[in-house]
Phi, psi and omega in degrees: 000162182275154172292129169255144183237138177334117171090012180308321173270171180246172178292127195236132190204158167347140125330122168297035149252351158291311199269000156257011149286295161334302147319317184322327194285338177282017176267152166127188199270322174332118171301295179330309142340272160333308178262002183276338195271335162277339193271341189277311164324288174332282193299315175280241187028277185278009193049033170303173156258158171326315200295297190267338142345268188341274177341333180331131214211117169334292196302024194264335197270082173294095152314302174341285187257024195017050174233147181234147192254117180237153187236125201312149151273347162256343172264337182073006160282117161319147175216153188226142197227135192305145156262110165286154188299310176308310180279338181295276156098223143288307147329299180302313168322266167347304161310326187261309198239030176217278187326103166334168166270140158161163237266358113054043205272003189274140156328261211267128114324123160325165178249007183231125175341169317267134171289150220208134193298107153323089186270351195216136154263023181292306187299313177294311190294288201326307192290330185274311162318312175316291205298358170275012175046051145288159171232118187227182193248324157242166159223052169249198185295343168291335182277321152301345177300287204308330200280322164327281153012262181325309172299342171253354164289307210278335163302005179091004187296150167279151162317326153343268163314312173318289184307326156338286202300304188283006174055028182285174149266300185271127216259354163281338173297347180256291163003294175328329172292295243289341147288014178284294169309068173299316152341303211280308191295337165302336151324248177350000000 
């Protein structure tokens, strides 16, 4: 068999003019919409993982001081990230015309009795990616990681700040973008 060497592929994710298609398609009066559209955002935007998505807690979001608190999903370390206005928001939207009552402390809920913390987001990412006729190699919440990733090598962040942004440790798990970057590596 050929030798495969560890990071041989590469990550791969939506363009981000995909992934402003993608909100897009969330825009409008649908609840469903409504509550789909901050989680997507979460995940593109901040590179979240699916986990912490998931994991949200009301009490995570200082409206006060306009930052939310995410708790890693692979270290259990907190971490704290600015509420960009769009996503604050999109949020808020959700909170006033969508999100059941109910005792509950997790952010997103089902929308149908009995209501229930939203643990997995494949089937909602998936179905919507799909349908933007992108050709990806996954279409779960993870491929918004990777399209954050891209957008912020191409804004110019160092891998550092990149690894930062992602909640890596190890600064080899981020590395693995700097082949994304063709520009930079033609530099070279």
């Amino acid at each position: 068999n050929p030798r495969v060497f560890s990071q041989a592929s590469l990550p791969l994710g939506p363009l981000w003019d995909d992934v402003k298609r993608l909100l897009a398609m969330t825009e409008g009066d649908q609840p469903t919409n409504i509550r789909d559209r901050p989680m997507l955002m979460l995940l593109a935007i901040y590179g979240l993982r699916q986990g912490e998505v998931s994991h949200l807690r009301l009490e995570d979001i200082d409206w006060e001081h306009e930052v939310f608190r995410v708790i890693s999903s692979k270290s259990g370390q907190p971490r704290t990230y600015p509420l960009m206005r769009s996503v604050g928001d999109a949020i808020l939207c959700y909170l006033r015309k969508v999100r059941p009552r109910s005792t509950h402390r997790e952010l997103f809920l089902s929308l149908r009795a009995p209501f229930r913390p939203v643990r997995s987001l494949w089937g909602m990412v998936g179905r919507r990616l799909r349908s933007l006729g992108v050709s990806l190699p996954h279409y779960g919440p993870h491929a918004l990681r990777h399209a954050c990733a891209s957008r912020l090598l191409a804004a110019g962040l160092s891998l550092k700040e990149i690894g930062d942004q992602l909640g890596h440790r190890d600064p080899d798990t981020t590395r693995i973008y700097a082949k994304v970057d063709l520009v930079g590596l033609r530099q070279v």
